Structures are given as C-alpha cells and as structure tokens.
mmCIF file of C-alpha atoms in Angstrom:
data_model
loop_
_atom_site.group_PDB
_atom_site.id
_atom_site.type_symbol
_atom_site.label_atom_id
_atom_site.label_comp_id
_atom_site.label_asym_id
_atom_site.label_seq_id
_atom_site.Cartn_x
_atom_site.Cartn_y
_atom_site.Cartn_z
ATOM 1 C CA UNK K 187 19.158 95.054 -40.243
ATOM 2 C CA UNK K 188 17.028 92.840 -42.356
ATOM 3 C CA UNK K 189 16.351 95.309 -45.148
ATOM 4 C CA UNK K 190 17.758 98.448 -46.654
ATOM 5 C CA UNK K 191 14.401 100.090 -45.891
ATOM 6 C CA UNK K 192 15.148 100.009 -42.160
ATOM 7 C CA UNK K 193 18.474 101.749 -42.733
ATOM 8 C CA UNK K 194 16.723 104.320 -44.923
ATOM 9 C CA UNK K 195 14.210 104.934 -42.114
ATOM 10 C CA UNK K 196 17.062 105.461 -39.657
ATOM 11 C CA UNK K 197 18.607 108.043 -41.994
ATOM 12 C CA UNK K 198 15.287 109.867 -42.291
ATOM 13 C CA UNK K 199 14.807 109.838 -38.518
ATOM 14 C CA UNK K 200 18.301 111.120 -37.736
ATOM 15 C CA UNK K 201 17.812 113.809 -40.394
ATOM 16 C CA UNK K 202 14.654 114.955 -38.579
ATOM 17 C CA UNK K 203 16.406 114.807 -35.219
ATOM 18 C CA UNK K 204 19.289 116.925 -36.493
ATOM 19 C CA UNK K 205 16.870 119.504 -37.926
ATOM 20 C CA UNK K 206 15.069 119.742 -34.562
ATOM 21 C CA UNK K 207 18.371 120.026 -32.693
ATOM 22 C CA UNK K 208 19.550 122.780 -35.050
ATOM 23 C CA UNK K 209 16.292 124.655 -34.515
ATOM 24 C CA UNK K 210 16.624 124.345 -30.731
ATOM 25 C CA UNK K 211 20.274 125.422 -30.858
ATOM 26 C CA UNK K 212 19.387 128.543 -32.818
ATOM 27 C CA UNK K 213 16.647 129.348 -30.308
ATOM 28 C CA UNK K 214 18.549 128.638 -27.076
ATOM 29 C CA UNK K 215 22.105 129.428 -28.150
ATOM 30 C CA UNK K 216 25.360 127.864 -27.048
ATOM 31 C CA UNK K 217 24.705 126.412 -23.618
ATOM 32 C CA UNK K 218 26.003 123.289 -21.919
ATOM 33 C CA UNK K 219 22.653 121.543 -22.341
ATOM 34 C CA UNK K 220 22.474 122.387 -26.048
ATOM 35 C CA UNK K 221 26.066 121.295 -26.669
ATOM 36 C CA UNK K 222 25.229 117.963 -25.022
ATOM 37 C CA UNK K 223 22.165 117.502 -27.256
ATOM 38 C CA UNK K 224 24.114 118.489 -30.390
ATOM 39 C CA UNK K 225 26.877 116.036 -29.445
ATOM 40 C CA UNK K 226 24.330 113.286 -28.826
ATOM 41 C CA UNK K 227 22.738 113.856 -32.244
ATOM 42 C CA UNK K 228 26.172 113.763 -33.907
ATOM 43 C CA UNK K 229 27.048 110.556 -32.040
ATOM 44 C CA UNK K 230 23.812 108.936 -33.203
ATOM 45 C CA UNK K 231 24.578 110.051 -36.776
ATOM 46 C CA UNK K 232 28.050 108.500 -36.506
ATOM 47 C CA UNK K 233 26.575 105.277 -35.128
ATOM 48 C CA UNK K 234 24.118 105.045 -38.025
ATOM 49 C CA UNK K 235 26.918 105.726 -40.515
ATOM 50 C CA UNK K 236 28.906 102.937 -38.867
ATOM 51 C CA UNK K 237 25.858 100.670 -39.073
ATOM 52 C CA UNK K 238 25.771 101.305 -42.827
ATOM 53 C CA UNK K 239 29.381 100.150 -42.975
ATOM 54 C CA UNK K 240 28.675 97.079 -40.830
ATOM 55 C CA UNK K 241 25.339 96.114 -42.449
ATOM 56 C CA UNK K 242 26.846 93.522 -44.749
ATOM 57 C CA UNK K 243 28.842 92.024 -41.882
ATOM 58 C CA UNK K 244 25.638 91.768 -39.826
ATOM 59 C CA UNK K 245 23.886 90.016 -42.702
ATOM 60 C CA UNK K 246 26.807 87.626 -43.114
ATOM 61 C CA UNK K 247 26.660 86.789 -39.402
ATOM 62 C CA UNK K 248 22.991 85.842 -39.889
ATOM 63 C CA UNK K 249 23.881 83.769 -42.934
ATOM 64 C CA UNK K 250 22.370 86.245 -45.411
ATOM 65 C CA UNK K 251 24.392 87.609 -48.273
ATOM 66 C CA UNK K 252 23.057 90.058 -50.815
ATOM 67 C CA UNK K 253 26.253 90.050 -52.843
ATOM 68 C CA UNK K 254 27.125 86.889 -54.681
ATOM 69 C CA UNK K 255 30.639 87.277 -55.947
ATOM 70 C CA UNK K 256 31.987 84.834 -58.490
ATOM 71 C CA UNK K 257 35.377 84.287 -56.971
ATOM 72 C CA UNK K 258 37.952 81.818 -58.095
ATOM 73 C CA UNK K 259 39.296 79.725 -55.237
ATOM 74 C CA UNK K 260 43.042 79.477 -55.026
ATOM 75 C CA UNK K 261 44.496 76.239 -53.749
ATOM 76 C CA UNK K 262 47.215 76.441 -51.115
ATOM 77 C CA UNK K 263 49.661 73.541 -51.150
ATOM 78 C CA UNK K 264 50.183 71.510 -47.992
ATOM 79 C CA UNK K 265 53.902 71.095 -48.601
ATOM 80 C CA UNK K 266 56.734 72.642 -46.551
ATOM 81 C CA UNK K 267 58.172 75.994 -47.592
ATOM 82 C CA UNK K 268 61.725 76.094 -48.900
ATOM 83 C CA UNK K 269 64.185 76.810 -46.065
ATOM 84 C CA UNK K 270 65.232 80.158 -47.594
ATOM 85 C CA UNK K 271 61.591 81.400 -47.516
ATOM 86 C CA UNK K 272 62.041 82.685 -43.934
ATOM 87 C CA UNK K 273 65.683 83.741 -44.381
ATOM 88 C CA UNK K 274 65.329 87.506 -43.779
ATOM 89 C CA UNK K 275 62.539 87.332 -41.209
ATOM 90 C CA UNK K 276 63.280 88.392 -37.628
ATOM 91 C CA UNK K 277 62.141 86.091 -34.855
ATOM 92 C CA UNK K 278 59.951 88.027 -32.405
ATOM 93 C CA UNK K 279 60.008 85.168 -29.945
ATOM 94 C CA UNK K 280 57.003 83.231 -28.694
ATOM 95 C CA UNK K 281 53.615 84.863 -29.011
ATOM 96 C CA UNK K 282 52.108 86.137 -25.784
ATOM 97 C CA UNK K 283 48.800 84.632 -24.714
ATOM 98 C CA UNK K 284 45.724 86.360 -26.017
ATOM 99 C CA UNK K 285 43.901 88.545 -23.453
ATOM 100 C CA UNK K 286 40.675 87.044 -24.838
ATOM 101 C CA UNK K 287 41.491 83.444 -23.838
#
C-alpha cells in the first residue's frame, strides 16, 4: 500500500460489506449459503487487519520508510568468545538442510 488512504478505503469498504452481509443474514437466516458469505466477509476483515500489521513491512520491502528511528548502532567485536561462554549449552548436532534450499 502506498498510502494510509488506501488502507482507510479498504476499512470503509469492508465495513460496508459487513453491514450488507448482516442485513442479508437477518433477512435469510442461518443457511449454508449465508454462513459461507458471513465467513468470507470475516476472512476478508482478517486479511485487511493483517495487511494493517504488514503495511510497514511492505513499505520497507519497497524501500520506503515512514518511521525514522534514531537508533544507536552497537558494535559487535570480531574476536573469539571465551571458551566458557558455551559451557552449559547442549549440542543439538548438525543442522538439517533447509527445506527452502
């Protein structure tokens, strides 16, 4: 989404859809067809809510960031850890290959 306005429009549209679905459900009662339509409207609402959550990630993927955080960078030394650093850690063995490779 390129602007918040588009997300606002989606919220308005799903609000209208849900009102129409509620009206139809009150008219036609609890039938298989109406349950399917109600479920579809709820799924779309959930998808739009998820899109709200993912909007910043989508903007970051496009190289756009609306939030400029002043963050202090922390340097990580390139030196070896002390040998006792891993003392109480269990070895799980070699990692299995990724299913995505």
